[in-house]
Amino acid sequence: ILNVEQSPQSLHVQEGDSTNFTCSFPSSNFYALHWYRWETAKSPEALFVMTLNGDEKKKGRISATLNTKEGYSYLYIKGSQPEDSATYLCAFPDYGGSQGNLIFGKGTKLSVKP
Amino acid sequence: GAVVSQHPSRVICKSGTSVKIECRSLDFQATTMFWYRQFPKQSLMLMATSNEGSKATYEQGVEKDKFLINHASLTLSTLTVTSAHPEDSSFYICSARDMGQRTYEQYFGPGTRLTVT
């Protein structure tokens, strides 16, 4: 059974702080890793799909890196703002599953205080 | 683009009744949709994969007679929780896979909070 681990489970930061959190996944048979942002009462929103070892992707103040050999990805938020408060999920394709389902981590819940 | 709607967002029903949840892809065709359930402080757990025009594929431990899935068109999948019990109270969320994407990317609805009294 594939296991996707995220840490920390929750994080409280002040506005302006930079922060980062981790997603660990099986390093064998890598294909892609997904990051989603899930704000309360909204749909999870795709942030990044990462496919290459050493990849670094950026969207505004949020960036992510990928290490497929050791099986981890970091998500960084520079200068956190209250609107960044959300649960950040990472997900890994389940190759044993049918038609492309994803296995999700439990998420990191980020709270940014003004 | 890539918007998925889900209805209703919140439903309260009495034990023994059935509840239908709809999931629609609004601006793309989705031959495959997924239904997830989330327990408190847990990750999204895949319940079943819904395929247009064919039977759904259920994950181990999910009762197919309890959670009826119908994928009648390329833009609509429904999940019916039959004879609901309080233990079925949960957050249910659907997603649709854009078959044009090769990286398994999924687009999510906003979810349905089901409370069974």
Short mmCIF file of C-alpha atoms in Angstrom, two decimals:
data_model
loop_
_atom_site.label_atom_id
_atom_site.label_comp_id
_atom_site.label_asym_id
_atom_site.label_seq_id
_atom_site.Cartn_x
_atom_site.Cartn_y
_atom_site.Cartn_z
CA ILE A 1 0.00 0.00 0.00
CA LEU A 2 1.44 3.37 -1.01
CA ASN A 3 1.90 5.83 1.81
CA VAL A 4 2.14 9.58 1.45
CA GLU A 5 3.25 11.41 4.59
CA GLN A 6 3.03 15.11 5.26
CA SER A 7 4.57 17.10 8.08
CA PRO A 8 3.88 19.00 10.13
CA GLN A 9 0.19 18.30 10.58
CA SER A 10 -0.47 21.95 11.39
CA LEU A 11 1.46 25.17 11.42
CA HIS A 12 0.74 28.59 12.90
CA VAL A 13 2.78 31.53 11.64
CA GLN A 14 2.63 35.29 11.76
CA GLU A 15 1.94 37.38 8.69
CA GLY A 16 5.20 38.00 6.88
CA ASP A 17 6.90 34.82 8.10
CA SER A 18 8.23 32.40 5.53
CA THR A 19 7.42 28.76 6.05
CA ASN A 20 7.85 25.35 4.52
CA PHE A 21 6.48 21.86 4.90
CA THR A 22 7.24 18.40 3.65
CA CYS A 23 5.66 15.62 1.65
CA SER A 24 7.28 12.17 1.65
CA PHE A 25 6.37 9.53 -0.90
CA PRO A 26 7.66 6.20 -2.23
CA SER A 27 10.80 6.89 -4.22
CA SER A 28 10.54 3.84 -6.43
CA ASN A 29 8.54 3.99 -9.66
CA PHE A 30 8.02 7.75 -9.52
CA TYR A 31 5.76 9.39 -12.08
CA ALA A 32 4.34 12.60 -10.65
CA LEU A 33 3.62 14.43 -7.41
CA HIS A 34 0.73 16.84 -6.96
CA TRP A 35 0.31 19.73 -4.54
CA TYR A 36 -3.15 21.10 -3.79
CA ARG A 37 -4.33 24.02 -1.67
CA TRP A 38 -7.64 23.51 0.10
CA GLU A 39 -9.29 26.55 1.61
CA THR A 40 -12.26 26.06 3.90
CA ALA A 41 -15.58 25.75 2.06
CA LYS A 42 -13.86 25.72 -1.33
CA SER A 43 -12.66 23.07 -3.77
CA PRO A 44 -9.09 21.85 -3.47
CA GLU A 45 -7.10 23.85 -6.00
CA ALA A 46 -4.21 22.35 -7.94
CA LEU A 47 -0.96 24.21 -7.24
CA PHE A 48 1.74 22.16 -8.89
CA VAL A 49 2.28 18.89 -10.71
CA MET A 50 5.91 17.89 -10.40
CA THR A 51 7.48 15.26 -12.54
CA LEU A 52 11.27 15.68 -12.74
CA ASN A 53 13.87 15.12 -10.06
CA GLY A 54 15.31 18.48 -9.06
CA ASP A 55 12.24 20.28 -10.38
CA GLU A 56 11.41 23.60 -8.81
CA LYS A 57 8.10 25.28 -9.55
CA LYS A 58 6.86 28.68 -8.49
CA LYS A 59 3.51 30.42 -8.33
CA GLY A 60 3.73 33.86 -6.81
CA ARG A 61 5.08 33.50 -3.28
CA ILE A 62 4.66 29.73 -3.27
CA SER A 63 7.29 27.38 -4.61
CA ALA A 64 7.94 23.66 -4.48
CA THR A 65 10.95 21.43 -4.95
CA LEU A 66 11.17 17.75 -5.74
CA ASN A 67 13.66 15.01 -4.88
CA THR A 68 12.51 11.76 -6.43
CA LYS A 69 15.60 9.78 -5.38
CA GLU A 70 14.97 10.29 -1.69
CA GLY A 71 11.21 10.63 -2.03
CA TYR A 72 10.33 14.08 -0.75
CA SER A 73 8.97 17.40 -1.87
CA TYR A 74 9.05 20.72 -0.03
CA LEU A 75 6.49 23.47 -0.34
CA TYR A 76 7.70 26.96 0.56
CA ILE A 77 5.65 30.06 1.19
CA LYS A 78 7.56 33.32 1.29
CA GLY A 79 6.13 36.18 3.35
CA SER A 80 2.95 34.37 4.42
CA GLN A 81 -0.31 36.28 4.21
CA PRO A 82 -3.63 35.52 5.94
CA GLU A 83 -5.08 34.46 2.60
CA ASP A 84 -2.50 31.66 2.50
CA SER A 85 -4.34 30.00 5.39
CA ALA A 86 -5.47 26.64 4.04
CA THR A 87 -4.71 22.95 4.14
CA TYR A 88 -1.97 21.97 1.71
CA LEU A 89 -2.27 18.44 0.35
CA CYS A 90 0.19 16.41 -1.62
CA ALA A 91 -0.84 13.39 -3.68
CA PHE A 92 0.86 10.56 -5.51
CA PRO A 93 -0.63 8.47 -8.34
CA ASP A 94 -1.73 4.99 -7.28
CA TYR A 95 -0.29 2.75 -9.97
CA GLY A 96 -2.09 -0.24 -8.57
CA GLY A 97 -5.38 1.59 -8.66
CA SER A 98 -7.74 1.99 -11.55
CA GLN A 99 -7.57 4.81 -14.05
CA GLY A 100 -5.41 7.31 -12.35
CA ASN A 101 -6.56 7.79 -8.82
CA LEU A 102 -4.36 9.72 -6.41
CA ILE A 103 -3.29 8.80 -2.90
CA PHE A 104 -3.37 11.82 -0.62
CA GLY A 105 -1.42 12.74 2.46
CA LYS A 106 -3.33 14.03 5.49
CA GLY A 107 -2.31 17.56 4.69
CA THR A 108 -0.61 20.41 6.50
CA LYS A 109 -3.02 22.95 7.90
CA LEU A 110 -1.49 26.41 7.76
CA SER A 111 -2.88 29.31 9.77
CA VAL A 112 -1.44 32.76 9.17
CA LYS A 113 -2.21 35.37 11.84
CA PRO A 114 -2.42 39.02 10.81
CA GLY B 1 -11.40 26.33 -16.94
CA ALA B 2 -11.60 22.89 -15.27
CA VAL B 3 -14.45 23.63 -12.89
CA VAL B 4 -16.28 20.89 -11.03
CA SER B 5 -19.50 21.58 -9.17
CA GLN B 6 -21.00 19.45 -6.44
CA HIS B 7 -24.50 19.61 -5.05
CA PRO B 8 -25.70 19.85 -2.36
CA SER B 9 -22.95 21.41 -0.28
CA ARG B 10 -24.62 20.41 2.94
CA VAL B 11 -27.40 17.94 3.74
CA ILE B 12 -29.02 16.68 6.90
CA CYS B 13 -31.15 13.57 6.64
CA LYS B 14 -32.85 11.10 8.93
CA SER B 15 -31.54 7.64 9.49
CA GLY B 16 -32.92 5.19 6.93
CA THR B 17 -33.38 7.69 4.13
CA SER B 18 -31.31 7.98 0.96
CA VAL B 19 -29.31 10.97 -0.18
CA LYS B 20 -28.08 11.74 -3.69
CA ILE B 21 -25.02 13.87 -4.32
CA GLU B 22 -24.28 15.21 -7.81
CA CYS B 23 -20.89 15.95 -9.30
CA ARG B 24 -20.62 17.84 -12.58
CA SER B 25 -17.68 18.86 -14.73
CA LEU B 26 -18.73 22.22 -16.11
CA ASP B 27 -16.27 22.93 -18.88
CA PHE B 28 -14.64 19.67 -19.80
CA GLN B 29 -15.61 16.09 -20.39
CA ALA B 30 -14.77 13.61 -17.72
CA THR B 31 -14.97 9.94 -18.59
CA THR B 32 -13.60 9.24 -15.14
CA MET B 33 -14.69 10.79 -11.86
CA PHE B 34 -13.62 9.88 -8.35
CA TRP B 35 -15.53 9.89 -5.09
CA TYR B 36 -13.65 10.47 -1.86
CA ARG B 37 -14.64 10.51 1.77
CA GLN B 38 -12.86 12.37 4.51
CA PHE B 39 -13.03 11.45 8.17
CA PRO B 40 -12.01 14.04 10.76
CA LYS B 41 -8.27 14.66 10.77
CA GLN B 42 -7.74 12.05 8.09
CA SER B 43 -6.72 12.26 4.46
CA LEU B 44 -9.06 11.99 1.52
CA MET B 45 -9.87 8.31 1.09
CA LEU B 46 -10.88 7.07 -2.33
CA MET B 47 -14.24 5.32 -2.23
CA ALA B 48 -14.79 4.53 -5.87
CA THR B 49 -13.90 5.38 -9.43
CA SER B 50 -16.84 6.29 -11.60
CA ASN B 51 -16.66 5.51 -15.31
CA GLU B 52 -19.01 6.95 -17.88
CA GLY B 53 -21.23 4.27 -19.34
CA SER B 54 -19.96 1.44 -17.17
CA LYS B 55 -20.00 0.19 -13.61
CA ALA B 56 -18.05 1.98 -10.93
CA THR B 57 -14.96 0.43 -9.42
CA TYR B 58 -15.16 0.35 -5.64
CA GLU B 59 -12.24 0.32 -3.25
CA GLN B 60 -11.85 -2.49 -0.80
CA GLY B 61 -14.18 -2.13 2.16
CA VAL B 62 -16.66 0.18 0.41
CA GLU B 63 -20.13 -1.35 0.09
CA LYS B 64 -21.36 -0.96 -3.45
CA ASP B 65 -24.97 -1.52 -2.44
CA LYS B 66 -24.68 1.20 0.15
CA PHE B 67 -22.97 3.78 -2.02
CA LEU B 68 -24.56 3.68 -5.45
CA ILE B 69 -22.65 5.44 -8.19
CA ASN B 70 -24.04 6.34 -11.58
CA HIS B 71 -22.01 8.06 -14.30
CA ALA B 72 -24.72 8.71 -16.82
CA SER B 73 -22.95 11.24 -19.02
CA LEU B 74 -19.53 12.70 -19.70
CA THR B 75 -20.23 15.54 -17.28
CA LEU B 76 -22.27 14.02 -14.46
CA SER B 77 -21.69 11.41 -11.79
CA THR B 78 -23.98 10.82 -8.82
CA LEU B 79 -23.37 9.16 -5.48
CA THR B 80 -26.41 7.91 -3.61
CA VAL B 81 -26.00 6.96 0.03
CA THR B 82 -28.78 4.45 0.59
CA SER B 83 -30.45 3.75 3.91
CA ALA B 84 -28.17 6.25 5.59
CA HIS B 85 -26.99 5.70 9.16
CA PRO B 86 -25.27 8.12 11.53
CA GLU B 87 -21.92 6.45 10.80
CA ASP B 88 -22.30 7.57 7.19
CA SER B 89 -22.03 11.17 8.38
CA SER B 90 -18.93 12.50 6.73
CA PHE B 91 -17.53 14.85 4.14
CA TYR B 92 -17.85 13.53 0.59
CA ILE B 93 -15.96 15.11 -2.28
CA CYS B 94 -15.77 14.29 -5.95
CA SER B 95 -13.12 14.97 -8.52
CA ALA B 96 -12.90 14.64 -12.27
CA ARG B 97 -9.89 13.72 -14.30
CA ASP B 98 -9.21 15.69 -17.42
CA MET B 99 -8.36 12.92 -19.84
CA GLY B 100 -6.21 15.33 -21.82
CA GLN B 101 -3.75 15.50 -18.90
CA ARG B 102 -1.21 12.72 -18.68
CA THR B 103 -0.13 13.45 -15.14
CA TYR B 104 -3.25 12.19 -13.33
CA GLU B 105 -4.33 15.74 -12.49
CA GLN B 106 -7.76 15.93 -10.92
CA TYR B 107 -10.18 18.81 -10.44
CA PHE B 108 -12.30 18.83 -7.33
CA GLY B 109 -15.79 19.84 -6.41
CA PRO B 110 -16.33 21.78 -3.19
CA GLY B 111 -17.61 18.76 -1.28
CA THR B 112 -20.79 17.75 0.52
CA ARG B 113 -21.14 17.60 4.28
CA LEU B 114 -23.60 14.83 5.12
CA THR B 115 -25.12 14.60 8.57
CA VAL B 116 -27.39 11.68 9.37
CA THR B 117 -29.52 12.09 12.47
#
